[in-house]
PDB file of C-alpha atoms in Angstrom:
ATOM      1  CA  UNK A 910     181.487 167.223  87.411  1.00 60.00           C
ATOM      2  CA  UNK A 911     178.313 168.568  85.783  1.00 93.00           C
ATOM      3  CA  UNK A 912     178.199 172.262  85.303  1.00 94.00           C
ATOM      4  CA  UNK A 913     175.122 172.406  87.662  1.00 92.00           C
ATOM      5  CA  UNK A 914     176.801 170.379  90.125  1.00 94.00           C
ATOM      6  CA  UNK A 915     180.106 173.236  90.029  1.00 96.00           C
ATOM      7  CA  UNK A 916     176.951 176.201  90.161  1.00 96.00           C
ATOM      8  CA  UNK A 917     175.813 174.521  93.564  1.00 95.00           C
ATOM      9  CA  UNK A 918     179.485 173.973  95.175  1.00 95.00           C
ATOM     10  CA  UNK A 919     180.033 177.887  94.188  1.00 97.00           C
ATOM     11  CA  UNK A 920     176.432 178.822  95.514  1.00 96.00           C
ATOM     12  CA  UNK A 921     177.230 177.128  98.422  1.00 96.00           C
ATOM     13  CA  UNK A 922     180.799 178.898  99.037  1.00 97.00           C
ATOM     14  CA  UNK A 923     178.899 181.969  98.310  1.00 97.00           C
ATOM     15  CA  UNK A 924     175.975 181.259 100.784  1.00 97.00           C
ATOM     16  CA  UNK A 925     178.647 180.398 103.467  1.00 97.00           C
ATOM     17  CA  UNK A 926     180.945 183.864 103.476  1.00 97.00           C
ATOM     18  CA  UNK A 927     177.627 185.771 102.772  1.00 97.00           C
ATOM     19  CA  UNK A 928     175.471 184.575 106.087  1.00 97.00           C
ATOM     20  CA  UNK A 929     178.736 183.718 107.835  1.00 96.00           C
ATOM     21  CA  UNK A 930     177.338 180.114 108.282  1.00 97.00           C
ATOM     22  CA  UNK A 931     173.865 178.787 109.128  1.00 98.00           C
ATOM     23  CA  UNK A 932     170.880 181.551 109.060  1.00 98.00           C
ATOM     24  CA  UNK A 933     169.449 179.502 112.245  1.00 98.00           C
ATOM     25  CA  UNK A 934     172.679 179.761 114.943  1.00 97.00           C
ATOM     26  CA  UNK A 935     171.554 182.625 116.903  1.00 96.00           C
ATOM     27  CA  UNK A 936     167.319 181.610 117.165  1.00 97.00           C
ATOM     28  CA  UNK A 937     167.038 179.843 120.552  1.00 96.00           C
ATOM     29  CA  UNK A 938     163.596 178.093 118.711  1.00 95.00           C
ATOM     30  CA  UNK A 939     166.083 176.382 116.366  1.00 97.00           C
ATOM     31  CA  UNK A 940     168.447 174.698 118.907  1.00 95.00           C
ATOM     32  CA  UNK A 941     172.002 174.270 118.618  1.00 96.00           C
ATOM     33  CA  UNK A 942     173.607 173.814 114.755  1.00 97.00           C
ATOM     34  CA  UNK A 943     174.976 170.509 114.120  1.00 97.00           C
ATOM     35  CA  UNK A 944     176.406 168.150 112.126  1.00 96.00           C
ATOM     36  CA  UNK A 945     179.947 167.940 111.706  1.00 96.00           C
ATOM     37  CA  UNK A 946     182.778 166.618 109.534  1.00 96.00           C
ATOM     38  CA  UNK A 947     186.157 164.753 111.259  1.00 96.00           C
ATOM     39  CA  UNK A 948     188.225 167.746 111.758  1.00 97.00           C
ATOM     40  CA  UNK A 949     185.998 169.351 113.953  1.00 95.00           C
ATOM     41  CA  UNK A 950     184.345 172.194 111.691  1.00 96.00           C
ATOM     42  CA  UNK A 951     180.320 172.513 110.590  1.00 97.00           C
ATOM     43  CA  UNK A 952     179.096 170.847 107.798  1.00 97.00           C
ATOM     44  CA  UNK A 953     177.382 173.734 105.863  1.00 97.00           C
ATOM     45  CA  UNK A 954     175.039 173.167 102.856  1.00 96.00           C
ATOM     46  CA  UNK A 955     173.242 175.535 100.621  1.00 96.00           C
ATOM     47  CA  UNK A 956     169.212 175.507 101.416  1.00 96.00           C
ATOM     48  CA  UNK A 957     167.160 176.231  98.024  1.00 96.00           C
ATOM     49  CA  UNK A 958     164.258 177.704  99.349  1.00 97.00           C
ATOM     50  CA  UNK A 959     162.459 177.355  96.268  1.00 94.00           C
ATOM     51  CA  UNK A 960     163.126 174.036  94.661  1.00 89.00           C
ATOM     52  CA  UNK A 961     166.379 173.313  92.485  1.00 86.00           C
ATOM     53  CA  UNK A 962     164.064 172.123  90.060  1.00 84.00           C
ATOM     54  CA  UNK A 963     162.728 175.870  89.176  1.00 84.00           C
ATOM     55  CA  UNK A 964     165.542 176.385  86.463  1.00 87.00           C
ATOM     56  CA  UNK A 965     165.305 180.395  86.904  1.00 89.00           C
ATOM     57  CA  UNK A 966     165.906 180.453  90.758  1.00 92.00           C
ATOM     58  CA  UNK A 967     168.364 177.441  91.337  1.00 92.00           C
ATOM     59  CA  UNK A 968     171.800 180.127  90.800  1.00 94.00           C
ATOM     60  CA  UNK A 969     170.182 182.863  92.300  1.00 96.00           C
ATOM     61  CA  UNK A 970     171.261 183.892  95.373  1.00 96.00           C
ATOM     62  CA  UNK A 971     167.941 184.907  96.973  1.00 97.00           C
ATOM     63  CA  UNK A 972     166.626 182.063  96.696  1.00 97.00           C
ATOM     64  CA  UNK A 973     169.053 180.413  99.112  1.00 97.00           C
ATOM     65  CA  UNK A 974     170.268 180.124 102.696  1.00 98.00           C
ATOM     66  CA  UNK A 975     173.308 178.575 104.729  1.00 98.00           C
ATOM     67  CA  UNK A 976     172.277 176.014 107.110  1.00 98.00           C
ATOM     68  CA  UNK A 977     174.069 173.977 109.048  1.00 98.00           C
ATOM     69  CA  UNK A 978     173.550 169.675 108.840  1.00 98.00           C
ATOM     70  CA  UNK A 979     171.527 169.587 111.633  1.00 98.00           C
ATOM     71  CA  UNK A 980     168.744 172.621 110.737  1.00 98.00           C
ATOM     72  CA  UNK A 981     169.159 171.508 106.710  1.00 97.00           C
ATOM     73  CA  UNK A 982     168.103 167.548 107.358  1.00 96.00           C
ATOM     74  CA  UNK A 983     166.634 166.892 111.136  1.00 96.00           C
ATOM     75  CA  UNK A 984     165.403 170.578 112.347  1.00 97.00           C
ATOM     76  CA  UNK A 985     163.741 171.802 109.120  1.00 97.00           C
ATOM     77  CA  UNK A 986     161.695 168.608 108.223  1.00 96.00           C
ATOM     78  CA  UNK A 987     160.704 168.414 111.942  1.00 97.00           C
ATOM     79  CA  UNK A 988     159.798 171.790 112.659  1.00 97.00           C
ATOM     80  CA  UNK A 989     158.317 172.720 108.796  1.00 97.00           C
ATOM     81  CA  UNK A 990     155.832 175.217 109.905  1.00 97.00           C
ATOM     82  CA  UNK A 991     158.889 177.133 112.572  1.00 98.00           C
ATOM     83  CA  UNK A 992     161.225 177.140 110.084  1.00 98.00           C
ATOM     84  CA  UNK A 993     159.034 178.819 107.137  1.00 98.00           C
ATOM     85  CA  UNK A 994     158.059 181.455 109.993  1.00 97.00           C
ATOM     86  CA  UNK A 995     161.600 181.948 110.603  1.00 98.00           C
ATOM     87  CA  UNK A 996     163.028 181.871 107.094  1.00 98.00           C
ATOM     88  CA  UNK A 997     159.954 184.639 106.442  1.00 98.00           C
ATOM     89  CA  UNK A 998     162.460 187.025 109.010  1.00 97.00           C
ATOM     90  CA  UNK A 999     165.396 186.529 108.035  1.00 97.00           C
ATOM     91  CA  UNK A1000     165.567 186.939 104.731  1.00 97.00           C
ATOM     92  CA  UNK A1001     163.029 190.084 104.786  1.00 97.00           C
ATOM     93  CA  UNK A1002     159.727 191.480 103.527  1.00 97.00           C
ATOM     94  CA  UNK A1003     161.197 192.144 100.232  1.00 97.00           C
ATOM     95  CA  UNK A1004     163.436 188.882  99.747  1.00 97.00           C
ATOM     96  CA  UNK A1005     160.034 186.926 100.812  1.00 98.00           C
ATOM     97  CA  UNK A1006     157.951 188.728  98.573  1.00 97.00           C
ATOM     98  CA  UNK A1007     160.326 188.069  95.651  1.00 97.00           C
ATOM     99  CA  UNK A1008     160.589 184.328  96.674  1.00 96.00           C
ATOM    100  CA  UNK A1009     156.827 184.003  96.520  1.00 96.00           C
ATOM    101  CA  UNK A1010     156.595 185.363  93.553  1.00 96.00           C
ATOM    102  CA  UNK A1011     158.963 182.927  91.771  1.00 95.00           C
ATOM    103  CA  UNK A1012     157.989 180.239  92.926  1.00 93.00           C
ATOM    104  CA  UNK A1013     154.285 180.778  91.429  1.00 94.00           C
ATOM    105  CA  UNK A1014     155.660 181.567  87.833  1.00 92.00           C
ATOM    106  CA  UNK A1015     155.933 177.738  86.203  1.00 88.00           C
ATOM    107  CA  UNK A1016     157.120 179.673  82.660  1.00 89.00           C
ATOM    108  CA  UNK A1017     160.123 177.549  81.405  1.00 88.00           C
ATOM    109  CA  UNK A1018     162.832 179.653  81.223  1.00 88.00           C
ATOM    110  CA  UNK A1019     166.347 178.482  79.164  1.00 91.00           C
ATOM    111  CA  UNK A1020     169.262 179.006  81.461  1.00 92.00           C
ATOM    112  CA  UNK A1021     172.826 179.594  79.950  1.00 94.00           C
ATOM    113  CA  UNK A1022     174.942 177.994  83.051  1.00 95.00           C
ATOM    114  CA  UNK A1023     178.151 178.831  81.758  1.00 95.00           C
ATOM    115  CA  UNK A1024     177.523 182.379  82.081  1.00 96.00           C
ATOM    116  CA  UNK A1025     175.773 181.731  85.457  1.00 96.00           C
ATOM    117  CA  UNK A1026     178.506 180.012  86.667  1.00 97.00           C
ATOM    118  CA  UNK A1027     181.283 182.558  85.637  1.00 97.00           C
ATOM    119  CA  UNK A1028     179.187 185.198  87.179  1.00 96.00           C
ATOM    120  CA  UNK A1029     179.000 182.966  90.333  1.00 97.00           C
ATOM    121  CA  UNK A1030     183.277 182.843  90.222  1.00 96.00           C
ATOM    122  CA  UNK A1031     182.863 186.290  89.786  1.00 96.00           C
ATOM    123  CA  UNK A1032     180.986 186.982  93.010  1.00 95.00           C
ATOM    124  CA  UNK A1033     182.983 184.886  94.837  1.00 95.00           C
ATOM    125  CA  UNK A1034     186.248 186.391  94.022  1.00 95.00           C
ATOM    126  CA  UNK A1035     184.858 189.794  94.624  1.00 93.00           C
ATOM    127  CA  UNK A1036     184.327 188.284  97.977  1.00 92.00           C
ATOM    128  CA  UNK A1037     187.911 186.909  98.979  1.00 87.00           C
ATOM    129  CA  UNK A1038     189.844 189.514  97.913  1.00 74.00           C
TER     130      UNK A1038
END
């Protein structure tokens, strides 16, 4: 497994225990979550909200969500201009503004993953124990 690939299963462990599963669940706009795997459960994913492509914002944790299946890839690309409006909420004036702000700086940054991703292990042992 690439070392990216490890960063997003972490982020998306992370994401999970940190929203305590999809951002959308309680917004009656948004519908019921969906999406679900054979024993029953959610299928959660980890929504970049500014591309994974920006090297400087794909491990950090503002810059993502937990969404459910359904709101990640049927709700969100149906209901674009909603789900902005809604993201805008939750996450907060200050979160937004920061998000904004990234996402305008193109400046190519060099990432050292290893030492994002131990951080990430870090974060999430902090929150198990």
């Amino acid at each position: 497994m690439k070392i990216k690939d490890e960063i997003q299963a972490l982020l998306r462990q992370i994401v999970i225990k940190r929203d305590g599963g999809c951002v959308l669940r309680y917004i009656p706009e948004a519908g019921t979550c969906g999406g679900y795997k054979k024993d029953g459960n959610l299928i959660f994913q980890a929504e970049h909200l500014i591309s994974r492509s920006h090297n400087v914002s794909f491990a950090d944790l503002r810059n993502i969500v937990c969404l459910c299946k359904y709101h990640h890839g049927y709700w969100k690309p149906q209901n674009s201009r909603l789900y902005w409006e809604l993201i805008e909420k939750i996450v907060g004036e200050e979160r937004w503004a920061w998000i904004k702000k990234t996402e305008a700086d193109k400046k190519p940054y060099k990432m050292n993953w290893i030492l994002i991703q131990l951080a990430l292990k870090q974060e999430l042992n902090k929150m198990i124990k």
